PDB file of C-alpha atoms in Angstrom:
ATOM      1  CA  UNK A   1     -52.024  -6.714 -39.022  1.00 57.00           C
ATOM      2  CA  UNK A   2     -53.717  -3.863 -37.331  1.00 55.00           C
ATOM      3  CA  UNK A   3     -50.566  -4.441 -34.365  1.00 54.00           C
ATOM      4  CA  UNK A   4     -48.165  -4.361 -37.117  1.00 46.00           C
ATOM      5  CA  UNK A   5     -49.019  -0.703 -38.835  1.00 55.00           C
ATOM      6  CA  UNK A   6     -49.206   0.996 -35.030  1.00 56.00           C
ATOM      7  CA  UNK A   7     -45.803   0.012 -34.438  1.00 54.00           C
ATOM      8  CA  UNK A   8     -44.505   0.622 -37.743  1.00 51.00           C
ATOM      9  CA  UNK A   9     -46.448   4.238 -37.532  1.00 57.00           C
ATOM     10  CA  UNK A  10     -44.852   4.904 -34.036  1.00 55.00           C
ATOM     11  CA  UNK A  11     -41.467   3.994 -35.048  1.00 57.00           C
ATOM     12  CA  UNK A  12     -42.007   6.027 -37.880  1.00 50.00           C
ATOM     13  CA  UNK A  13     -43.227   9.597 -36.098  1.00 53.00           C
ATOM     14  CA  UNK A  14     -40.375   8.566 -33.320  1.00 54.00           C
ATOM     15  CA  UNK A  15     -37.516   8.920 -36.341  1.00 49.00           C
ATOM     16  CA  UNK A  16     -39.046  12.123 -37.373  1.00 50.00           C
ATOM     17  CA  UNK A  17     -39.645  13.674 -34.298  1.00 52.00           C
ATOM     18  CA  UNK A  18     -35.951  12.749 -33.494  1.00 48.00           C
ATOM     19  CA  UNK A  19     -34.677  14.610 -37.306  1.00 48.00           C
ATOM     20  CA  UNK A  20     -36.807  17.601 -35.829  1.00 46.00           C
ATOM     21  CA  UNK A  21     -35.110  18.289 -32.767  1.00 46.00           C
ATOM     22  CA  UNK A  22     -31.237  16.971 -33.004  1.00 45.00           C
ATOM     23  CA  UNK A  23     -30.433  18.009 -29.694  1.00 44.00           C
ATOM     24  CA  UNK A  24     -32.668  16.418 -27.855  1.00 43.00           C
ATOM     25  CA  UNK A  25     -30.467  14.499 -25.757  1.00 39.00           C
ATOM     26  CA  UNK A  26     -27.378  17.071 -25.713  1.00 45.00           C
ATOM     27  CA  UNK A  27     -27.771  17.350 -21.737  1.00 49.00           C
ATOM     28  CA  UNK A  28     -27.217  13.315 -21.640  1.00 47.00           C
ATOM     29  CA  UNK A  29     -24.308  13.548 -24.000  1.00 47.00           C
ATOM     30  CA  UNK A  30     -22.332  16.169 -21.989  1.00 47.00           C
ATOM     31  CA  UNK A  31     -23.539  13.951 -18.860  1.00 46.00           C
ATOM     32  CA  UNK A  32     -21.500  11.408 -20.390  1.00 47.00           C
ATOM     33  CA  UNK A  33     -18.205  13.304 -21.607  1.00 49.00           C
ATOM     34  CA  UNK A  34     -18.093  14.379 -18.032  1.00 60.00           C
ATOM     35  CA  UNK A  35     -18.664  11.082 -16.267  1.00 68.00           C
ATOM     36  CA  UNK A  36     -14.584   9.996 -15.393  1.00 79.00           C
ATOM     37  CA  UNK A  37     -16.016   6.641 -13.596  1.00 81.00           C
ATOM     38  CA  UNK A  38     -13.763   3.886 -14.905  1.00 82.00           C
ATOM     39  CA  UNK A  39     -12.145   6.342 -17.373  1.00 88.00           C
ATOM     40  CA  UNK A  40      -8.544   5.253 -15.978  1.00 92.00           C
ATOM     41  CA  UNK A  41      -7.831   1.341 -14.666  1.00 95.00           C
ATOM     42  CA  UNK A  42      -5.157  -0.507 -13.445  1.00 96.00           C
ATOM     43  CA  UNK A  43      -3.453  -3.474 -11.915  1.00 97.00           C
ATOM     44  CA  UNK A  44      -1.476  -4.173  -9.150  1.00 98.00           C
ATOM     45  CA  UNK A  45       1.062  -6.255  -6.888  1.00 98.00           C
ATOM     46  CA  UNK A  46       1.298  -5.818  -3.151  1.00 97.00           C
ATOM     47  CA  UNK A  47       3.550  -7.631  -0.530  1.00 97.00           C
ATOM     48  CA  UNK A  48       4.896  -6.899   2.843  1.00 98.00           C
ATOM     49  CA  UNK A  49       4.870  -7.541   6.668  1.00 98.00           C
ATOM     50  CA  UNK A  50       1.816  -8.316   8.938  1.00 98.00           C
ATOM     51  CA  UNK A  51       2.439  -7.412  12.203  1.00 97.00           C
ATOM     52  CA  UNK A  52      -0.145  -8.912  14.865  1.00 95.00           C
ATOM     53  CA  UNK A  53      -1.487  -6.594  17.320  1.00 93.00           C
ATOM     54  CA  UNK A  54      -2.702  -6.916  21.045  1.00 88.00           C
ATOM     55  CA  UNK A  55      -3.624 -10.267  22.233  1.00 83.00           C
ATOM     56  CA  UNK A  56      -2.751 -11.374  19.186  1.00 86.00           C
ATOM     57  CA  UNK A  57       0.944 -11.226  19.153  1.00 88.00           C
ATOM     58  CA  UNK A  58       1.043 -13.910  21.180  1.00 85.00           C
ATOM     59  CA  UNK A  59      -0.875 -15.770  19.103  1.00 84.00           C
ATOM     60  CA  UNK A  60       0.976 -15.929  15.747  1.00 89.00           C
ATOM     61  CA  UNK A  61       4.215 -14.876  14.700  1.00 94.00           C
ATOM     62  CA  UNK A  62       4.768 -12.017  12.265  1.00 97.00           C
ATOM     63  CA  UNK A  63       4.190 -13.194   8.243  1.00 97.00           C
ATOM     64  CA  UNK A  64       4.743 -12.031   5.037  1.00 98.00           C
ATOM     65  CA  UNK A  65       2.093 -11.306   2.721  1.00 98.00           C
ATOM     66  CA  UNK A  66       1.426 -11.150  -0.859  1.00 98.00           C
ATOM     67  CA  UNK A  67      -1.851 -10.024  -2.919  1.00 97.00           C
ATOM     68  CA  UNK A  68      -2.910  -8.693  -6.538  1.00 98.00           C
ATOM     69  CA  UNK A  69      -5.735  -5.704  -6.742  1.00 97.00           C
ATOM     70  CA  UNK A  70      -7.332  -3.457  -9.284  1.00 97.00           C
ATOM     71  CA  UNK A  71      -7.749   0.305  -8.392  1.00 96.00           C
ATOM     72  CA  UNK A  72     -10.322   2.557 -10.807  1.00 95.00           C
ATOM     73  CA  UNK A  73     -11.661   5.973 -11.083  1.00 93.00           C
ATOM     74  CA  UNK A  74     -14.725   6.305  -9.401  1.00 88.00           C
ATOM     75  CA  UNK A  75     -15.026  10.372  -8.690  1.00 88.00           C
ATOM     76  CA  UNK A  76     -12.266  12.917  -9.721  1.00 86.00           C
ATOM     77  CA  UNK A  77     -10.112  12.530  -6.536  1.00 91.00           C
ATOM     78  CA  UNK A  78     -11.626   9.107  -5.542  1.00 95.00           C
ATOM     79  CA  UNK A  79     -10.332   5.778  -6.414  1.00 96.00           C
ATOM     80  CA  UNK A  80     -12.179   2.536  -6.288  1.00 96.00           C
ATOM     81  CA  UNK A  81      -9.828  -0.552  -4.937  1.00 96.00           C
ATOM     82  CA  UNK A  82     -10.342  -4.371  -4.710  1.00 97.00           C
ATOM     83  CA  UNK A  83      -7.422  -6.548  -3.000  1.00 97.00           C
ATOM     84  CA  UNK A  84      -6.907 -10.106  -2.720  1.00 97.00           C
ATOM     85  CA  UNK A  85      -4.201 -11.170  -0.704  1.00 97.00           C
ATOM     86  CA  UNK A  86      -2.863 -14.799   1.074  1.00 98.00           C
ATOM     87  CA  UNK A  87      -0.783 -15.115   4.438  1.00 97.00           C
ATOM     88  CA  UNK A  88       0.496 -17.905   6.190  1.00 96.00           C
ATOM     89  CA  UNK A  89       0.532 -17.439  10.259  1.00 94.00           C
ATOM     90  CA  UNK A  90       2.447 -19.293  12.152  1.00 92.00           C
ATOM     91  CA  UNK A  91       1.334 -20.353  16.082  1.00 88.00           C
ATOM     92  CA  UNK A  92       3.889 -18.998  18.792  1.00 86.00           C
ATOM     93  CA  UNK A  93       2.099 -21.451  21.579  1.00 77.00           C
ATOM     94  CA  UNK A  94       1.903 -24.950  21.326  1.00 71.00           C
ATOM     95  CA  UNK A  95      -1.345 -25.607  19.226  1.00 67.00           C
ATOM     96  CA  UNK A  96      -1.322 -28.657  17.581  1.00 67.00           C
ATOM     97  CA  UNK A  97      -1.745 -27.541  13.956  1.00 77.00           C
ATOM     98  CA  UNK A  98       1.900 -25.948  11.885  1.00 84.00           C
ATOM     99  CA  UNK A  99       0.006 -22.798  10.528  1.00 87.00           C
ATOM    100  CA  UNK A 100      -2.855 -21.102   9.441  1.00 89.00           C
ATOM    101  CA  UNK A 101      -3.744 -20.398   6.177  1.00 93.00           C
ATOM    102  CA  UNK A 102      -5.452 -16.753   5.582  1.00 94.00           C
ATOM    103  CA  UNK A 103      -7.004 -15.215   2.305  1.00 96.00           C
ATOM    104  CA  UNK A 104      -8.468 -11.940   2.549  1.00 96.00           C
ATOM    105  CA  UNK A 105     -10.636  -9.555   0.003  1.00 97.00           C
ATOM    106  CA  UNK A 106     -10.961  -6.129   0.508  1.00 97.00           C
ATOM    107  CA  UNK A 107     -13.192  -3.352  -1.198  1.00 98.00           C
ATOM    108  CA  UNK A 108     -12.830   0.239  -0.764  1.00 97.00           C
ATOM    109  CA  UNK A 109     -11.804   3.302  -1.902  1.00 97.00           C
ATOM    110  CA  UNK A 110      -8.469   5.551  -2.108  1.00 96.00           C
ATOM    111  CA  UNK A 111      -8.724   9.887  -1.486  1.00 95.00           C
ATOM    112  CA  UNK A 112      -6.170  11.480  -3.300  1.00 91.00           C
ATOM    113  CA  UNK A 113      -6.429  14.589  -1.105  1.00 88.00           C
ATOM    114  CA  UNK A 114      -4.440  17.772  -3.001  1.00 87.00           C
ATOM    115  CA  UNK A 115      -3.286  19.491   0.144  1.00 89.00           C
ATOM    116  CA  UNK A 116      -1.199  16.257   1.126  1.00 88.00           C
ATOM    117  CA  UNK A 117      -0.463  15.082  -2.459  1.00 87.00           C
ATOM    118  CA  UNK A 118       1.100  12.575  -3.323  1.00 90.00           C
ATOM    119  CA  UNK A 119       0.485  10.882  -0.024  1.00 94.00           C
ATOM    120  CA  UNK A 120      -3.326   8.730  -0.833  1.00 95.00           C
ATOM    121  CA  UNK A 121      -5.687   7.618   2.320  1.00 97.00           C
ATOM    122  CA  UNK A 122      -7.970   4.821   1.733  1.00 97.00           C
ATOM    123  CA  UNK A 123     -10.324   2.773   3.617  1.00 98.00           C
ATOM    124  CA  UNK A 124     -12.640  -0.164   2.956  1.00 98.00           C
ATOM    125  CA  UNK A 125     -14.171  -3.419   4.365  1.00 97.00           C
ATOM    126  CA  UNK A 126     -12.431  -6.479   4.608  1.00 97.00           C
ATOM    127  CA  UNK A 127     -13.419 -10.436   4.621  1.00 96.00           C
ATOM    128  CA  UNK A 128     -10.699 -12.721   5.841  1.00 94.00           C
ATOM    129  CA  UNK A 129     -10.897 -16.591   5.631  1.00 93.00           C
ATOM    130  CA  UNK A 130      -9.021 -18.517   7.360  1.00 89.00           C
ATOM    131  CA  UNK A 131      -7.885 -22.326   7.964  1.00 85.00           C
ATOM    132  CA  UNK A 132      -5.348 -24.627  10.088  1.00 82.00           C
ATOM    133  CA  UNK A 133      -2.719 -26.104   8.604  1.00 80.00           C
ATOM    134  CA  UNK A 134      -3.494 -29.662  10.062  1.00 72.00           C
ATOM    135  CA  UNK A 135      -3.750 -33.339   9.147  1.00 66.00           C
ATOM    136  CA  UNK A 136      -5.636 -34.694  12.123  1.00 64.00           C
ATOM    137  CA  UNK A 137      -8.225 -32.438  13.712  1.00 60.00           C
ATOM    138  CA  UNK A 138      -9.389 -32.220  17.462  1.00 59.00           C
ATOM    139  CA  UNK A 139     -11.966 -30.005  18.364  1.00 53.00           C
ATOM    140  CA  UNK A 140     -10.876 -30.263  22.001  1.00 57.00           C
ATOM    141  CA  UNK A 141      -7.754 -28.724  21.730  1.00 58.00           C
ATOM    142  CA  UNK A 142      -6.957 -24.799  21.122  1.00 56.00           C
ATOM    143  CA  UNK A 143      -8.012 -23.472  18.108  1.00 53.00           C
ATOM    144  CA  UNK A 144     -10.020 -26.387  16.988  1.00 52.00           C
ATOM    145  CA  UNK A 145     -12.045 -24.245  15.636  1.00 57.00           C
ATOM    146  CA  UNK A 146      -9.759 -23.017  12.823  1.00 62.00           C
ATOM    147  CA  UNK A 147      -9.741 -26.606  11.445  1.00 63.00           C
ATOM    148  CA  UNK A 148     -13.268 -26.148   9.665  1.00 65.00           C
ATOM    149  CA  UNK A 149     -13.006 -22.865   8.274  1.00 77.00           C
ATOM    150  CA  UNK A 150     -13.427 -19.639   9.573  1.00 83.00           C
ATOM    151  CA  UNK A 151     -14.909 -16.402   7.705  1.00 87.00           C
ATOM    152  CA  UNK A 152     -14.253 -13.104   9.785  1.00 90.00           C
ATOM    153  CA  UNK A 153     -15.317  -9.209   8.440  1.00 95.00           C
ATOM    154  CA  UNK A 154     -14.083  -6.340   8.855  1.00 96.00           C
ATOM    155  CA  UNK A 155     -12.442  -2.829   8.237  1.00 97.00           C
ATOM    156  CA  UNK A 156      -9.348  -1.218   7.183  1.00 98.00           C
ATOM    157  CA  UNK A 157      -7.269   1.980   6.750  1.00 98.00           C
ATOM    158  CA  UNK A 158      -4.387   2.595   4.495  1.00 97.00           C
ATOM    159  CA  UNK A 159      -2.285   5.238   3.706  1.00 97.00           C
ATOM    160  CA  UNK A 160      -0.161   5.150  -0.073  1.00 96.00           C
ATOM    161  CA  UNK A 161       2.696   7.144  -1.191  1.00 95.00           C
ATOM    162  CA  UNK A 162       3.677   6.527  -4.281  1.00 92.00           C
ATOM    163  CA  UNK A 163       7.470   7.612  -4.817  1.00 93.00           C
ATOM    164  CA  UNK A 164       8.271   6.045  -8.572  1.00 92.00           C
ATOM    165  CA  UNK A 165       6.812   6.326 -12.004  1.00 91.00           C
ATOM    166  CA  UNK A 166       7.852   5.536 -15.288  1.00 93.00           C
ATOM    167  CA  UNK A 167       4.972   5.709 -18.430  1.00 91.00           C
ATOM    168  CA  UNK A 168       2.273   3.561 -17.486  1.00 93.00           C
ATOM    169  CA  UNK A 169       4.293   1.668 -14.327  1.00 96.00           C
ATOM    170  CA  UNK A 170       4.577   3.554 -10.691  1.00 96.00           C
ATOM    171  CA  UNK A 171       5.334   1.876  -7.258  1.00 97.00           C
ATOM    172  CA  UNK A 172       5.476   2.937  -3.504  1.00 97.00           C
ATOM    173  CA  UNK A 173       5.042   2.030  -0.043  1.00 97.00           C
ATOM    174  CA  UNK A 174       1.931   1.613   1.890  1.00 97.00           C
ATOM    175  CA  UNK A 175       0.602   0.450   5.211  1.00 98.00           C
ATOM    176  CA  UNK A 176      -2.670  -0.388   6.667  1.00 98.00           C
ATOM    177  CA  UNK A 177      -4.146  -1.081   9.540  1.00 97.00           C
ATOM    178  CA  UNK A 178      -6.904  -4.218   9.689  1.00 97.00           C
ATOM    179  CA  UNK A 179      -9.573  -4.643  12.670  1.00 95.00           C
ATOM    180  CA  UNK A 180     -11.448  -7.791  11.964  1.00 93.00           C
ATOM    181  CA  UNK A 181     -14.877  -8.032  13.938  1.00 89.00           C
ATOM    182  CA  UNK A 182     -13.853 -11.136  15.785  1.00 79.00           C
ATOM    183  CA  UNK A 183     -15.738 -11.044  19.418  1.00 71.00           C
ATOM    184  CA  UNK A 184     -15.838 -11.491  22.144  1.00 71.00           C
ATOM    185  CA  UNK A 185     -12.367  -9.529  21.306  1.00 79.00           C
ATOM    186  CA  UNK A 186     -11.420  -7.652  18.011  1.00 88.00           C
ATOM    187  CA  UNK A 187      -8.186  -8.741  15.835  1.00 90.00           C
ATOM    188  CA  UNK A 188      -5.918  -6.167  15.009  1.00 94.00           C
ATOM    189  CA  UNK A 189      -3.118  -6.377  12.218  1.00 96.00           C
ATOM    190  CA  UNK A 190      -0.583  -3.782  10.834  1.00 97.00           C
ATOM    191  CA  UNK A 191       0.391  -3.982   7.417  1.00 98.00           C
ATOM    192  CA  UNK A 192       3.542  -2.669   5.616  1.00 98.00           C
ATOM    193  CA  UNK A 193       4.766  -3.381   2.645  1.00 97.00           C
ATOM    194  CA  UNK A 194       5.374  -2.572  -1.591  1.00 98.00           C
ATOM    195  CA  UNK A 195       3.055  -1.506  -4.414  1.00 97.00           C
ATOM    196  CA  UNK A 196       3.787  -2.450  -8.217  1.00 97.00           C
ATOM    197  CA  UNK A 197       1.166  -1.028 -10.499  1.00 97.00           C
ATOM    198  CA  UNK A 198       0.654  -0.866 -14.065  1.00 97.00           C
ATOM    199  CA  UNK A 199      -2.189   1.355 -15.806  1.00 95.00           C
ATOM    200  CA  UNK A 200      -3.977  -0.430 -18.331  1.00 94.00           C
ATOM    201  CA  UNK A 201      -6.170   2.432 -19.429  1.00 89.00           C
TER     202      UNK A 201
END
């Protein structure tokens, strides 16, 4: 019982000590109104080219990609992005498997810098997974490897420029450059392709 009047007492001087002093938590209020993080969101669709680089063009052909993404505000000229996107490569030598089946996720974020406006650079890390296209699996022959799934990081660039908007809809071209951590030699990609986004908020 004794437990039961000391919290009913605090509660009690708490509610009057807050009707004595009404702005007592004015400075976290303003905090708040002036906190943009998330205050605009939106969707997007993004496909395009990949063009291998270095050892790997002769590796795999050139593909087309295709992905979905969500971009938020994060500072007042800083945009938080996540990307998922699929591409299907196809082998220029003679490995025994048709393809190879790629599905990467990206986070990172997009400067809207006003002295090049409207042209945005971003950057971010990437995780790429990635499987052959194959029925029977050797692990003898080339690229074997790919037959049991392989997980690869790394990092990207981008540069936007965003050339149409109507009300809450805007598109524009982009392309990116990819590195993927893959030793004892890194994997280099260029990307190219078409943005379709749609604000939500």
């Amino acid at each position: 019982m004794k437990k039961l009047i000391t919290i009913l007492a605090l509660g009690l001087a708490s509610i009057l000590h807050a009707g004595e002093d009404s702005f007592a938590f004015k400075d976290d209020s303003l905090a708040v109104a002036n906190d943009i993080s998330f205050s605009h969101f939106s969707v997007f669709l993004e496909g395009g080219e990949i063009y291998p680089m270095g050892d790997l063009m002769d590796a795999v052909e050139n593909t087309l990609y295709g992905g979905v993404g969500v971009r938020y505000t994060y500072w007042e000229n800083v945009d938080g992005i996540v990307m998922f996107q699929y591409a299907y490569f196809k082998p220029r030598s003679d490995d025994y498997y048709d393809g190879v089946h790629q599905f990467m996720g990206r986070v990172g974020a997009d400067w809207k810098w006003k002295t090049i406006h409207p042209v945005v650079l971003g950057a971010g890390f990437s995780c790429s997974w990635t499987r052959a296209d194959v029925e029977e699996y050797s692990w003898e022959k080339r690229g074997g490897s790919l037959t049991d799934n392989e997980t690869e990081f790394g990092w990207y660039a981008r540069i936007s420029l965003p050339v149409f908007r109507f009300k809450e809809y805007s598109a524009g071209f982009h392309v990116m450059w990819e590195q993927l951590w893959t030793l004892p030699k890194r994997s280099n990609m260029l990307y190219a392709g078409l943005t379709f986004e749609r604000s939500i908020w």
